[in-house]
PDB file of C-alpha atoms in Angstrom:
ATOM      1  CA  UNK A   1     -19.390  24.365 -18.709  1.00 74.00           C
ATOM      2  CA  UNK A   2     -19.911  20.663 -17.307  1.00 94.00           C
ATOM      3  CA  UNK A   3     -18.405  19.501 -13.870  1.00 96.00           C
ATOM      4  CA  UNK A   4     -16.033  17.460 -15.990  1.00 96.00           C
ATOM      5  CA  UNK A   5     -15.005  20.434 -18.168  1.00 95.00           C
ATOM      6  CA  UNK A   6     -13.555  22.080 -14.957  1.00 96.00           C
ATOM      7  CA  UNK A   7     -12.364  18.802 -12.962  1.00 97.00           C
ATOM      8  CA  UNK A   8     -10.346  18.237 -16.095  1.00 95.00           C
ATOM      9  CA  UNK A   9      -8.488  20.709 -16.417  1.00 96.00           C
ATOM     10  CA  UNK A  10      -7.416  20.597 -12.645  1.00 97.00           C
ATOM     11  CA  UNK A  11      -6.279  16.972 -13.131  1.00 97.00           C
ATOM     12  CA  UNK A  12      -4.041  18.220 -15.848  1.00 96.00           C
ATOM     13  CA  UNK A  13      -2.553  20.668 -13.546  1.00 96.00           C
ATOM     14  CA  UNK A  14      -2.195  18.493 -10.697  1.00 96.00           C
ATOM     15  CA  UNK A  15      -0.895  15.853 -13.338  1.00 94.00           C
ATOM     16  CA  UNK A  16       1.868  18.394 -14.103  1.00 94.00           C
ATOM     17  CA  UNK A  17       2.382  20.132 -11.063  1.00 94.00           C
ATOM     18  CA  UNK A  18       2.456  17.546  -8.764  1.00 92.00           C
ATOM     19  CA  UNK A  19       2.345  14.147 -10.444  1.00 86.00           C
ATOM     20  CA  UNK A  20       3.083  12.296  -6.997  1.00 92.00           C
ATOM     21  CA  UNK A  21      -0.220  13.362  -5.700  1.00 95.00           C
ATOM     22  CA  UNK A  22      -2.417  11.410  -8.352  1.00 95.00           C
ATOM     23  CA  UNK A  23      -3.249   7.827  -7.577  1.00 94.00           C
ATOM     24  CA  UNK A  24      -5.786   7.092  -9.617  1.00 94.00           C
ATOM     25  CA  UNK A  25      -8.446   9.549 -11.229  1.00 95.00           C
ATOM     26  CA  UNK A  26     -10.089   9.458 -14.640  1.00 96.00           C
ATOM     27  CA  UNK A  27      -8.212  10.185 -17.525  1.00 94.00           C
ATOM     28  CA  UNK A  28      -8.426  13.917 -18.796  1.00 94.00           C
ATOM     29  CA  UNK A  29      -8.240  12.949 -22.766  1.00 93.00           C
ATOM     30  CA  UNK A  30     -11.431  11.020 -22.849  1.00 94.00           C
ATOM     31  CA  UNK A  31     -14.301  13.223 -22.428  1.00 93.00           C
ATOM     32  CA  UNK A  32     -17.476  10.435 -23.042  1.00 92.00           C
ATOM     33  CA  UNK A  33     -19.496   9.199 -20.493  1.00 90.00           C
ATOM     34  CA  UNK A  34     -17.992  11.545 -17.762  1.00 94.00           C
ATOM     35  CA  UNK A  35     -20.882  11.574 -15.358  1.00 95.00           C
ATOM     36  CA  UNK A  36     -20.549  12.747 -11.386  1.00 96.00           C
ATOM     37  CA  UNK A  37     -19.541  11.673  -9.021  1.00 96.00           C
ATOM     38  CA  UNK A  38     -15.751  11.130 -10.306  1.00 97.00           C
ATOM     39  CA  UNK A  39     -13.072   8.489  -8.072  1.00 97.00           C
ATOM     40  CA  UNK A  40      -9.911  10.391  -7.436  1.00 97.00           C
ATOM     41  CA  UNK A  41      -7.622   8.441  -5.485  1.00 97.00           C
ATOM     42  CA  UNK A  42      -4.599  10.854  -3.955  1.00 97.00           C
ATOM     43  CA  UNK A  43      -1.165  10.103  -1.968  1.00 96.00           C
ATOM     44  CA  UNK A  44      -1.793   9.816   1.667  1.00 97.00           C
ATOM     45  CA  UNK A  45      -0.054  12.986   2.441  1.00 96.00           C
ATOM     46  CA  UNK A  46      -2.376  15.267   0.046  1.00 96.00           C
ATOM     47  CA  UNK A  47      -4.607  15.983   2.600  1.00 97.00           C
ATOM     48  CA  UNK A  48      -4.569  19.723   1.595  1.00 96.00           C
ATOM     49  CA  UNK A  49      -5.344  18.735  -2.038  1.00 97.00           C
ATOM     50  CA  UNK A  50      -8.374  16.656  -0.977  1.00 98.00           C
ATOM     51  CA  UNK A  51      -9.731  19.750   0.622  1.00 97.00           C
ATOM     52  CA  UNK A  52      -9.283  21.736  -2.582  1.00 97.00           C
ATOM     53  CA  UNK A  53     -11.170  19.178  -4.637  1.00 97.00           C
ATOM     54  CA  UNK A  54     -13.705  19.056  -1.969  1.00 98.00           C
ATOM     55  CA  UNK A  55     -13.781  22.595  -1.683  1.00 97.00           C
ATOM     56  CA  UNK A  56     -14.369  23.092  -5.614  1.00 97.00           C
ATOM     57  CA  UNK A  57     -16.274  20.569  -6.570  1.00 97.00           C
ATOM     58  CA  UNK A  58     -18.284  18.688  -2.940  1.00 97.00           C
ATOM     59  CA  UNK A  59     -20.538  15.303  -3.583  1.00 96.00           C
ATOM     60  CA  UNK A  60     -19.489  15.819  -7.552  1.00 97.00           C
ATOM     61  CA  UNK A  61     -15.712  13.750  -6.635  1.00 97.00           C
ATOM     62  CA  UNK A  62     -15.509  10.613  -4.695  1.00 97.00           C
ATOM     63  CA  UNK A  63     -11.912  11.105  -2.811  1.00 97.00           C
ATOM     64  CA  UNK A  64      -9.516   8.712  -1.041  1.00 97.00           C
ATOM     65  CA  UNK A  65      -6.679   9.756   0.509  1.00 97.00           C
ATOM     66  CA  UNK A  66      -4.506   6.579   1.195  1.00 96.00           C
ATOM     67  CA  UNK A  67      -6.922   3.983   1.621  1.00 95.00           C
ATOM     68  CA  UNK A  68      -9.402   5.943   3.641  1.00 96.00           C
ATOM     69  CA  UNK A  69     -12.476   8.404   2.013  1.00 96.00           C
ATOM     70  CA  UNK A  70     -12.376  12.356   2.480  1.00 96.00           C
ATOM     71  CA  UNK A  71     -13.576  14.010   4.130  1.00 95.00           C
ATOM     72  CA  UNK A  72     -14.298  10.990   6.496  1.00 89.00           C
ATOM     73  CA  UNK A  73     -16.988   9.096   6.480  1.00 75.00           C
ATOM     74  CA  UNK A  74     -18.371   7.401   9.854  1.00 65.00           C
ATOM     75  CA  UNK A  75     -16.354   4.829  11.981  1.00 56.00           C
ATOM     76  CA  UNK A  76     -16.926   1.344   9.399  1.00 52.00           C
ATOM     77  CA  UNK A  77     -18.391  -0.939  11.953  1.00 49.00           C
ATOM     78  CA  UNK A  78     -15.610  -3.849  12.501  1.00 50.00           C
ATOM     79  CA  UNK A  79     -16.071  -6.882  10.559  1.00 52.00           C
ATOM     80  CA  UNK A  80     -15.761 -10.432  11.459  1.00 47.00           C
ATOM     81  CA  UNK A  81     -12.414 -12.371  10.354  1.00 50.00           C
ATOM     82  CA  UNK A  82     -13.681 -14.856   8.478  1.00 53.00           C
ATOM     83  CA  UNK A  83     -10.166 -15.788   6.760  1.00 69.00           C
ATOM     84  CA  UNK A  84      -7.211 -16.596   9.549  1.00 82.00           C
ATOM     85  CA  UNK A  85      -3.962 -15.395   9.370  1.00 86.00           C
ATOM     86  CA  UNK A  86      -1.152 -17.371   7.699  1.00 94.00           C
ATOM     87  CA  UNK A  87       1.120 -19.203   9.752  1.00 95.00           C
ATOM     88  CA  UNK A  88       4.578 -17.465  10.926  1.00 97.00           C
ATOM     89  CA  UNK A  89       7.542 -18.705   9.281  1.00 97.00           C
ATOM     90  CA  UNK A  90       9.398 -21.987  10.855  1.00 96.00           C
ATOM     91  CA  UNK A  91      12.625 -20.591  11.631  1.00 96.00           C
ATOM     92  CA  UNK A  92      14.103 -23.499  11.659  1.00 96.00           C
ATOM     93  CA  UNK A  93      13.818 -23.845   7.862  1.00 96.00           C
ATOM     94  CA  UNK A  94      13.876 -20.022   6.375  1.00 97.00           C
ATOM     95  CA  UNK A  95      14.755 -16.816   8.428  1.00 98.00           C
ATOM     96  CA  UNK A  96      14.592 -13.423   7.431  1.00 98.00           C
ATOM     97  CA  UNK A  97      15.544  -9.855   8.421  1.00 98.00           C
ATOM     98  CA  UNK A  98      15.971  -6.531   6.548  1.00 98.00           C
ATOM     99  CA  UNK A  99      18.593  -5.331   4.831  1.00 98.00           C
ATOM    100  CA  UNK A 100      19.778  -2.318   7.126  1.00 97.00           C
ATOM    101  CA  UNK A 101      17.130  -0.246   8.943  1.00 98.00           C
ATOM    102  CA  UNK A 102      13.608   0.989   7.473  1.00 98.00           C
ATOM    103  CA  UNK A 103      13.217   4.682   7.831  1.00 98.00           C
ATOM    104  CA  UNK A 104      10.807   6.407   6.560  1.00 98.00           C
ATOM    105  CA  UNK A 105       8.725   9.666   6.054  1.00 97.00           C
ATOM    106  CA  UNK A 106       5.644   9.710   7.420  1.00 97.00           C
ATOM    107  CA  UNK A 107       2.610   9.106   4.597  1.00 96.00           C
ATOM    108  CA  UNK A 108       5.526   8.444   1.976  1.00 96.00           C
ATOM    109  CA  UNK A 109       7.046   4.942   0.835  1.00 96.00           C
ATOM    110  CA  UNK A 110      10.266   3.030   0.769  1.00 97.00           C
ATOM    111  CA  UNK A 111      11.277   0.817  -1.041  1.00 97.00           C
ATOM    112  CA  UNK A 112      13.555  -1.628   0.970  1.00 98.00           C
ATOM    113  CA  UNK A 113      15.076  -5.024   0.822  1.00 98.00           C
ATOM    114  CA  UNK A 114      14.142  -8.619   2.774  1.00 98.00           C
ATOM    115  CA  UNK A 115      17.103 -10.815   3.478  1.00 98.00           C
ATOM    116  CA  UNK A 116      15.486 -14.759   2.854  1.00 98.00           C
ATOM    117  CA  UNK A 117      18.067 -16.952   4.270  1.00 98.00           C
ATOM    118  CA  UNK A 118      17.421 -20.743   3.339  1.00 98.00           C
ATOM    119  CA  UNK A 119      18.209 -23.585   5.700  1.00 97.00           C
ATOM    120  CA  UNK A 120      16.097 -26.306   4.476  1.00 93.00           C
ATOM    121  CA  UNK A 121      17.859 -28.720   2.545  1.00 92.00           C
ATOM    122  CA  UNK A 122      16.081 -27.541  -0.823  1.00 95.00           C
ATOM    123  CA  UNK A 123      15.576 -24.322  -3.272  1.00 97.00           C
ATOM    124  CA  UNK A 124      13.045 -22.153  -2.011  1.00 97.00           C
ATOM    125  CA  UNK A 125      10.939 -20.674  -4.217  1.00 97.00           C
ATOM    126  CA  UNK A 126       8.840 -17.437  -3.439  1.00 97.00           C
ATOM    127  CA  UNK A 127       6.198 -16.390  -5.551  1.00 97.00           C
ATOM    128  CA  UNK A 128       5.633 -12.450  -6.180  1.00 96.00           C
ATOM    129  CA  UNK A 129       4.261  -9.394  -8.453  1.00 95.00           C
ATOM    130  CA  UNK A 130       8.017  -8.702  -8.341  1.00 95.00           C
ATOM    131  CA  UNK A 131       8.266  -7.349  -4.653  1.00 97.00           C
ATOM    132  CA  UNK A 132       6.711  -8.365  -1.330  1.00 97.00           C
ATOM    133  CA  UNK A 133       4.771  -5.403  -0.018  1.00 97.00           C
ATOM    134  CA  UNK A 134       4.327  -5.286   3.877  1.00 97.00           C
ATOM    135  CA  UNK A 135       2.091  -4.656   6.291  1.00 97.00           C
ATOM    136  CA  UNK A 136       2.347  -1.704   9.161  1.00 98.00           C
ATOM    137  CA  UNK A 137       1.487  -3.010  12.528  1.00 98.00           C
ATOM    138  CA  UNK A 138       1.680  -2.183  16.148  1.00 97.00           C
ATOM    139  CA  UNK A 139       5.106  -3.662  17.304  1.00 96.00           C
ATOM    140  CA  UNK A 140       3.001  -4.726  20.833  1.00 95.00           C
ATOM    141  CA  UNK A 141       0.224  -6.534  19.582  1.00 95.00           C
ATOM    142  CA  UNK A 142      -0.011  -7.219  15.472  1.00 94.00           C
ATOM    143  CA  UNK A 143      -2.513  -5.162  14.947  1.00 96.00           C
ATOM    144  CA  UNK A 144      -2.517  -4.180  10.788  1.00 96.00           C
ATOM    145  CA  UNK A 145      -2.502   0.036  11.363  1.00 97.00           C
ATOM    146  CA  UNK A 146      -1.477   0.648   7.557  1.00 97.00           C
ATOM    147  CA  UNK A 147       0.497  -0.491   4.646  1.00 97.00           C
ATOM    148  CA  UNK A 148      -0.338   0.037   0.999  1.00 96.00           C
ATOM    149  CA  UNK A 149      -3.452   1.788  -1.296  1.00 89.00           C
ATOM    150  CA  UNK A 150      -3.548   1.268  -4.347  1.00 83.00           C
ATOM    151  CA  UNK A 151      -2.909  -0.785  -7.606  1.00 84.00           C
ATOM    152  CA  UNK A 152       0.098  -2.875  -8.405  1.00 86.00           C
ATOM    153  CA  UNK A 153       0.375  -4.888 -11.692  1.00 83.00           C
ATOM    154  CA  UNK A 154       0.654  -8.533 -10.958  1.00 84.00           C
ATOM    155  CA  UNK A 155       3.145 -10.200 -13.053  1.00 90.00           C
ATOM    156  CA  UNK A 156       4.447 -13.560 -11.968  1.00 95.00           C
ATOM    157  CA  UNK A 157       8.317 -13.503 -10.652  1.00 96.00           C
ATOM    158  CA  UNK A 158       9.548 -16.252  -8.499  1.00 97.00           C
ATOM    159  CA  UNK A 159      12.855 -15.330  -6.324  1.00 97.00           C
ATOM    160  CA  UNK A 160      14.657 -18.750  -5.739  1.00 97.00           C
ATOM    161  CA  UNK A 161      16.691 -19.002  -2.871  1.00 98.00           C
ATOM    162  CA  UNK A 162      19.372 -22.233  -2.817  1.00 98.00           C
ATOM    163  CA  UNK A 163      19.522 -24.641   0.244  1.00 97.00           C
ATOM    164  CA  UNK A 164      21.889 -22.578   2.789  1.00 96.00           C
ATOM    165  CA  UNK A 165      21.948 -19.639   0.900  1.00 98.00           C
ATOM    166  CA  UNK A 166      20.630 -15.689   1.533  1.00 98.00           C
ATOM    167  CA  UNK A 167      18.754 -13.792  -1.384  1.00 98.00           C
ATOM    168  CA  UNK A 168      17.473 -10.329  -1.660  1.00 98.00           C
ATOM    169  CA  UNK A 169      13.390  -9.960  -2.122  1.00 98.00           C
ATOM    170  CA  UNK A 170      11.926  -6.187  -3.288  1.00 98.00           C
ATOM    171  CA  UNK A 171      10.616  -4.591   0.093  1.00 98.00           C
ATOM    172  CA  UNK A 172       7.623  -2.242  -0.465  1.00 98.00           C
ATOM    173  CA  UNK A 173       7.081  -0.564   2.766  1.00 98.00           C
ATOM    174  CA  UNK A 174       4.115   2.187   2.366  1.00 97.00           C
ATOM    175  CA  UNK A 175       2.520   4.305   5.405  1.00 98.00           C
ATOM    176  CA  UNK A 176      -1.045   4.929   4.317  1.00 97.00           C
ATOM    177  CA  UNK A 177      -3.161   4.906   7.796  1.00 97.00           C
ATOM    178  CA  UNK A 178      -6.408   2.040   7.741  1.00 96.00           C
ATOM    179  CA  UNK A 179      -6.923   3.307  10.756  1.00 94.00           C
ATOM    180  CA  UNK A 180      -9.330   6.416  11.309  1.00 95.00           C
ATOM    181  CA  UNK A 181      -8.362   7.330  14.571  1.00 94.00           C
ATOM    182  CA  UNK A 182      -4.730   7.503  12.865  1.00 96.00           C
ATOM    183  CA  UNK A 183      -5.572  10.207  10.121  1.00 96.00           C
ATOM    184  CA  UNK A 184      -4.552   9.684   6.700  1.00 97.00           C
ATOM    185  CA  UNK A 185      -1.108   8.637   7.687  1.00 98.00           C
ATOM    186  CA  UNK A 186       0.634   6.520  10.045  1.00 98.00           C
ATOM    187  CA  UNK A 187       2.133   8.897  12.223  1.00 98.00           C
ATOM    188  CA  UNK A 188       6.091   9.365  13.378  1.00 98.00           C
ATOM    189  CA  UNK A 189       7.055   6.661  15.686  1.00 98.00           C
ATOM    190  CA  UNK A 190       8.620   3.352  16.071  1.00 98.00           C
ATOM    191  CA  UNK A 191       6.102   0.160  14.452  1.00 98.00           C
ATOM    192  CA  UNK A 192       6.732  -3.074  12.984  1.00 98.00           C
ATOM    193  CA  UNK A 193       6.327  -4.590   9.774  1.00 98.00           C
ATOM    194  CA  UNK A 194       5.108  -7.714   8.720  1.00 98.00           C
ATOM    195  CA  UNK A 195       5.283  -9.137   5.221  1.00 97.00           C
ATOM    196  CA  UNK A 196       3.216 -12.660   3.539  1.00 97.00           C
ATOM    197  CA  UNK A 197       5.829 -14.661   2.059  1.00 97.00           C
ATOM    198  CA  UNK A 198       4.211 -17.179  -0.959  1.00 97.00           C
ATOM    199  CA  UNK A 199       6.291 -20.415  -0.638  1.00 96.00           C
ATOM    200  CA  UNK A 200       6.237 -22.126  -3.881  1.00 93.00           C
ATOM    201  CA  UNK A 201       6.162 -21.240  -8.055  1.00 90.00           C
ATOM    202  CA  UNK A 202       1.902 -20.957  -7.897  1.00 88.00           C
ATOM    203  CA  UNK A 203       0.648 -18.153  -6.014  1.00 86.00           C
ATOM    204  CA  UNK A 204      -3.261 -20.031  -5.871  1.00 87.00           C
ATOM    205  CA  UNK A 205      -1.443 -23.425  -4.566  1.00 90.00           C
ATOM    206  CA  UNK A 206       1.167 -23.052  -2.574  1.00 94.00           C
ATOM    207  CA  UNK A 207       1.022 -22.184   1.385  1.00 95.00           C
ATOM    208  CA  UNK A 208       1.523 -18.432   2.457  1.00 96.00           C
ATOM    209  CA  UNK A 209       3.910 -17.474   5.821  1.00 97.00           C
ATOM    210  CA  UNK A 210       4.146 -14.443   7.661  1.00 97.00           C
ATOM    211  CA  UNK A 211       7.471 -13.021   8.515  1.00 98.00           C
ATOM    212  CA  UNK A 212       8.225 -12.401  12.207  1.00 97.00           C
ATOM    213  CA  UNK A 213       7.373  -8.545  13.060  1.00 98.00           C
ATOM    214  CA  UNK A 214      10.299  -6.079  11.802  1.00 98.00           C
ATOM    215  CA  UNK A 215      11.311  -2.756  13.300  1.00 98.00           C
ATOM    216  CA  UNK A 216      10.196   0.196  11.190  1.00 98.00           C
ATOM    217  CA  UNK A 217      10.839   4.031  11.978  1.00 98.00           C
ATOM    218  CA  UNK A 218       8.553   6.588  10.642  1.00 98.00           C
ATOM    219  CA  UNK A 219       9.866   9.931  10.476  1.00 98.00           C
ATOM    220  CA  UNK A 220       7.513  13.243  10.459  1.00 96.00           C
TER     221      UNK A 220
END
C-alpha cells in the first residue's frame, strides 16, 4: 500500500468526521499523480489533528495550520515593506463602525457586519469578493498579529452607499495567528481590527483606505 492509499482514506474520515477541520488537501477520488509530500491545509484550532498527520505519516504531508507550517519551522527572517500601507479613511467624508460588538472564539471566525456611513455629497461605491475580510492587530501599535488563511472566491460585488446614508458591508473577522510567538491562534484577549476598504467599481483602479482600528474580543 502507497502513502496515498493510507492518507486517503484518513481524509475521507476527517472529511466526514470533522469537515470543519479541512482547509484545503488533495482530493481523495483522484488517485493519479499522487506523489509525496501532500499540502494539507487545517483550521487553526486543529492543532491535535496536525500532530496525528505528522505522527502517521512525517516529511510525506506538508501541513499548515492557519497560515503558519507544522510542526514549526524556524523564525522567517522579517522582510522589508516594500508596499506602504493605504491611507486611513478621511472621516470627514465616510465613517465607519461595527454593527454591535465582535466576539469571538479563539482560532474560530465570525462573520460580522461594517456600518459605512456616507457624508460626501456622492454614492460611494466599495468594491468586494462579497465581504471585506479584516485584519487582527495589536490595539497599541497596528501591528497585523492575524486575520485570515486561506482561499476565498473572488467575484466582483460593489456595495453602494448614497450621499448621507449608512449601509451594511459582510465582516469576515478570522483569528488564525501570523505570528509564531502567538501559536496557531490568536489568543483570548482584547485586539483591534482593521479592514481595506476599495473605494470605487474597479478593484485594480480605484484607491484603497484603511478603516480606523476596531475593538475585537477573543474568547478562549
Amino acid at each position: 500500500m502507497t502513502v496515498w492509499d493510507e492518507l486517503k482514506v484518513v481524509l475521507v474520515r476527517l472529511s466526514e468526521e470533522q469537515p470543519r477541520v479541512l482547509l484545503g488537501y488533495p482530493m481523495p477520488e483522484v488517485d493519479k499523480g499522487r506523489v509525496p509530500p501532500f499540502r494539507i491545509d487545517l483550521a487553526p484550532w486543529a492543532v491535535t489533528t496536525a500532530e496525528e498527520l505528522h505522527r502517521q505519516f512525517g516529511d510525506d504531508v506538508e501541513l499548515r495550520v492557519g497560515a503558519l507550517p507544522y510542526p514549526p519551522g524556524p523564525e522567517p527572517r522579517p522582510q522589508p515593506v516594500t508596499t506602504p500601507l493605504p491611507d486611513l479613511l478621511d472621516s470627514r467624508e465616510i465613517t465607519v463602525e461595527l454593527d454591535g460588538p465582535a466576539v469571538v472564539r479563539s482560532g474560530h471566525t465570525l462573520r460580522h457586519s461594517l456600518l459605512v456611513r456616507n457624508l460626501s455629497g456622492r454614492e460611494l461605491q466599495i468594491a468586494t469578493n462579497g465581504q471585506v475580510t479584516a485584519a487582527v492587530v495589536d490595539p497599541q501599535t497596528g501591528e497585523v498579529v492575524g486575520g485570515f488563511s486561506g482561499w476565498q472566491t473572488a467575484p466582483l460585488v460593489i456595495f453602494r452607499v448614497a450621499a448621507g446614508a449608512t449601509e451594511p458591508i459582510p465582516l469576515l473577522i478570522d483569528t488564525a495567528s501570523y505570528t509564531p510567538q502567538l501559536g496557531y491562534v490568536v489568543p483570548a484577549g482584547e485586539w483591534g481590527i482593521q479592514a481595506t476598504l476599495t473605494l470605487g467599481p474597479h478593484p485594480r483602479d480605484s484607491p484603497s483606505r484603511r478603516t480606523p482600528i476596531l475593538p475585537l474580543t477573543i474568547t478562549a
